[in-house]
Amino acid sequence: PRRAPPWHPRTERIRPIDVAVAVGLAALPLTSVVGGAASSTVDGLTVVLLLLESLPLIVRRRFPLEVFLVVVAATIVQLAVVPVGQEFLGGLGVLVAFYTVGERLERQLSVPLVVLAGVILAVVLLGRGGFPTVLQSVVQTELILAVAWLVGDASRIRHLYTLALEE
């Protein structure tokens, strides 16, 4: 028989740690812009996309699929609109989103999601600089995203195993 996950996503409380992580991840790229460290011009769209890449993580436990879709879409849009040669200010929210999907969703849903997101991200990255130029960056990005999902999936399996032992 199939086991339900050890949590109920729609009734999950917002945790202070999720708020802290989301706000911290939002602040990182924005403070580099305000401090003048980033060598790029920032417009309203960039700020909105940076916020969409991080702030939804506040409710990631309650709405893992929705948060994943918003964070990944914002990351893809930002990658697509940043001019070639300009610094990409994207945050690390996409890693937390990949982890959360691995932790909170069954593999039948999470695997196709992360594969599709990874392929789209790779295509957008390759389109920015050409195959040989950005290949190393694409491979590194894909590996990091895969590891984030794998750690989340391992956490989900451990929770299920613990539940089985408790029964």
CSV table of C-alpha atoms in Angstrom, one decimal:
chain,number,residue,atom,x,y,z
A,1,PRO,CA,0.0,0.0,0.0
A,2,ARG,CA,1.0,3.6,-0.7
A,3,ARG,CA,2.1,5.6,2.2
A,4,ALA,CA,1.1,9.2,2.6
A,5,PRO,CA,3.8,11.8,3.3
A,6,PRO,CA,4.4,12.5,6.9
A,7,TRP,CA,3.0,16.0,6.5
A,8,HIS,CA,-0.2,17.6,5.2
A,9,PRO,CA,0.9,20.4,2.9
A,10,ARG,CA,-2.3,22.4,2.9
A,11,THR,CA,-2.3,22.7,6.7
A,12,GLU,CA,1.4,23.1,7.2
A,13,ARG,CA,2.3,26.2,9.3
A,14,ILE,CA,4.6,28.9,8.0
A,15,ARG,CA,7.9,28.4,9.8
A,16,PRO,CA,10.1,31.3,10.9
A,17,ILE,CA,13.1,29.5,9.3
A,18,ASP,CA,11.3,29.6,5.9
A,19,VAL,CA,10.7,33.3,6.3
A,20,ALA,CA,14.3,34.0,7.3
A,21,VAL,CA,15.6,31.9,4.3
A,22,ALA,CA,13.3,33.6,1.8
A,23,VAL,CA,14.0,37.1,3.1
A,24,GLY,CA,17.7,36.4,3.2
A,25,LEU,CA,17.7,35.0,-0.3
A,26,ALA,CA,15.8,38.1,-1.5
A,27,ALA,CA,18.2,40.4,0.2
A,28,LEU,CA,21.5,38.9,-1.1
A,29,PRO,CA,21.2,40.0,-4.8
A,30,LEU,CA,19.4,43.2,-3.9
A,31,THR,CA,22.1,44.3,-1.4
A,32,SER,CA,24.8,43.7,-4.0
A,33,VAL,CA,22.9,46.0,-6.4
A,34,VAL,CA,22.3,48.7,-3.8
A,35,GLY,CA,25.9,48.5,-2.6
A,36,GLY,CA,27.2,48.9,-6.1
A,37,ALA,CA,28.9,45.5,-6.2
A,38,ALA,CA,26.8,44.3,-9.2
A,39,SER,CA,27.9,45.5,-12.6
A,40,SER,CA,24.4,45.7,-14.0
A,41,THR,CA,21.6,48.0,-14.3
A,42,VAL,CA,18.5,47.0,-12.4
A,43,ASP,CA,15.0,47.9,-13.5
A,44,GLY,CA,11.7,47.2,-12.0
A,45,LEU,CA,11.3,43.9,-13.8
A,46,THR,CA,14.6,42.6,-12.4
A,47,VAL,CA,13.6,43.5,-8.8
A,48,VAL,CA,10.2,41.8,-9.3
A,49,LEU,CA,11.9,38.7,-10.7
A,50,LEU,CA,14.4,38.6,-7.9
A,51,LEU,CA,11.6,38.8,-5.3
A,52,LEU,CA,9.6,36.0,-7.2
A,53,GLU,CA,12.7,33.8,-7.0
A,54,SER,CA,12.9,34.0,-3.2
A,55,LEU,CA,9.8,35.3,-1.3
A,56,PRO,CA,7.4,32.5,-2.4
A,57,LEU,CA,9.7,30.2,-0.4
A,58,ILE,CA,7.9,31.4,2.7
A,59,VAL,CA,5.1,29.0,1.9
A,60,ARG,CA,7.1,26.3,0.2
A,61,ARG,CA,6.0,23.6,2.6
A,62,ARG,CA,2.3,24.4,2.1
A,63,PHE,CA,2.4,24.9,-1.6
A,64,PRO,CA,5.5,23.0,-2.9
A,65,LEU,CA,4.4,22.6,-6.5
A,66,GLU,CA,3.1,26.2,-6.9
A,67,VAL,CA,6.2,27.7,-5.3
A,68,PHE,CA,8.5,25.5,-7.5
A,69,LEU,CA,6.7,26.7,-10.6
A,70,VAL,CA,6.8,30.4,-9.6
A,71,VAL,CA,10.5,30.3,-8.6
A,72,VAL,CA,11.7,28.4,-11.6
A,73,ALA,CA,9.6,30.5,-14.0
A,74,ALA,CA,11.0,33.7,-12.5
A,75,THR,CA,14.5,32.3,-12.8
A,76,ILE,CA,14.0,31.3,-16.5
A,77,VAL,CA,12.4,34.7,-17.4
A,78,GLN,CA,15.3,36.6,-15.7
A,79,LEU,CA,17.9,34.5,-17.6
A,80,ALA,CA,16.0,35.1,-20.8
A,81,VAL,CA,15.7,38.9,-20.4
A,82,VAL,CA,19.2,39.7,-19.0
A,83,PRO,CA,21.3,41.0,-21.9
A,84,VAL,CA,24.2,38.8,-22.8
A,85,GLY,CA,27.4,40.0,-21.1
A,86,GLN,CA,25.4,41.5,-18.2
A,87,GLU,CA,25.8,39.9,-14.8
A,88,PHE,CA,22.9,37.5,-13.8
A,89,LEU,CA,21.7,38.5,-10.3
A,90,GLY,CA,19.6,35.4,-9.7
A,91,GLY,CA,19.5,34.1,-6.2
A,92,LEU,CA,19.7,30.6,-4.7
A,93,GLY,CA,15.9,30.3,-4.3
A,94,VAL,CA,15.8,27.8,-7.2
A,95,LEU,CA,17.9,25.4,-5.2
A,96,VAL,CA,15.5,25.5,-2.3
A,97,ALA,CA,12.6,25.0,-4.7
A,98,PHE,CA,14.3,21.9,-6.2
A,99,TYR,CA,15.0,20.6,-2.7
A,100,THR,CA,11.4,21.2,-1.6
A,101,VAL,CA,9.9,19.4,-4.6
A,102,GLY,CA,12.1,16.4,-3.9
A,103,GLU,CA,11.1,16.4,-0.2
A,104,ARG,CA,7.4,17.1,-0.6
A,105,LEU,CA,6.2,15.5,-3.8
A,106,GLU,CA,6.1,11.9,-4.9
A,107,ARG,CA,8.7,10.9,-7.5
A,108,GLN,CA,6.0,10.4,-10.2
A,109,LEU,CA,5.5,14.2,-10.1
A,110,SER,CA,8.8,15.5,-9.0
A,111,VAL,CA,11.1,13.7,-11.4
A,112,PRO,CA,9.3,15.0,-14.6
A,113,LEU,CA,9.1,18.5,-13.1
A,114,VAL,CA,12.8,18.8,-12.3
A,115,VAL,CA,13.8,17.2,-15.6
A,116,LEU,CA,11.6,19.6,-17.6
A,117,ALA,CA,12.8,22.6,-15.5
A,118,GLY,CA,16.5,21.5,-15.9
A,119,VAL,CA,16.1,21.1,-19.7
A,120,ILE,CA,14.5,24.5,-20.1
A,121,LEU,CA,17.2,26.1,-17.9
A,122,ALA,CA,19.9,24.4,-19.9
A,123,VAL,CA,18.4,25.6,-23.2
A,124,VAL,CA,18.1,29.2,-22.0
A,125,LEU,CA,21.7,29.2,-20.6
A,126,LEU,CA,23.0,27.7,-23.9
A,127,GLY,CA,21.1,30.3,-25.9
A,128,ARG,CA,22.8,33.1,-23.9
A,129,GLY,CA,26.4,32.2,-24.9
A,130,GLY,CA,26.6,29.4,-27.4
A,131,PHE,CA,27.4,25.7,-26.8
A,132,PRO,CA,31.1,25.7,-26.2
A,133,THR,CA,31.2,28.9,-24.2
A,134,VAL,CA,28.7,28.1,-21.5
A,135,LEU,CA,28.8,24.3,-21.5
A,136,GLN,CA,30.8,24.1,-18.2
A,137,SER,CA,28.3,26.5,-16.5
A,138,VAL,CA,25.4,24.5,-17.8
A,139,VAL,CA,26.8,21.2,-16.5
A,140,GLN,CA,27.6,22.7,-13.1
A,141,THR,CA,24.2,24.3,-12.8
A,142,GLU,CA,22.4,21.0,-13.7
A,143,LEU,CA,24.5,19.0,-11.3
A,144,ILE,CA,23.8,21.4,-8.4
A,145,LEU,CA,20.1,21.4,-9.2
A,146,ALA,CA,20.1,17.6,-9.3
A,147,VAL,CA,21.9,17.3,-6.0
A,148,ALA,CA,19.3,19.7,-4.4
A,149,TRP,CA,16.5,17.5,-5.6
A,150,LEU,CA,18.3,14.3,-4.5
A,151,VAL,CA,18.8,15.7,-1.0
A,152,GLY,CA,15.2,16.6,-0.8
A,153,ASP,CA,14.1,13.2,-2.1
A,154,ALA,CA,16.4,11.4,0.4
A,155,SER,CA,14.8,13.5,3.2
A,156,ARG,CA,11.3,12.4,2.0
A,157,ILE,CA,12.3,8.8,2.0
A,158,ARG,CA,13.8,9.1,5.4
A,159,HIS,CA,10.6,10.6,6.8
A,160,LEU,CA,8.6,7.8,5.2
A,161,TYR,CA,11.0,5.2,6.7
A,162,THR,CA,10.8,6.8,10.1
A,163,LEU,CA,7.0,6.7,9.9
A,164,ALA,CA,7.1,3.0,9.0
A,165,LEU,CA,9.3,2.2,12.0
A,166,GLU,CA,7.0,4.1,14.3
A,167,GLU,CA,4.1,2.1,13.2
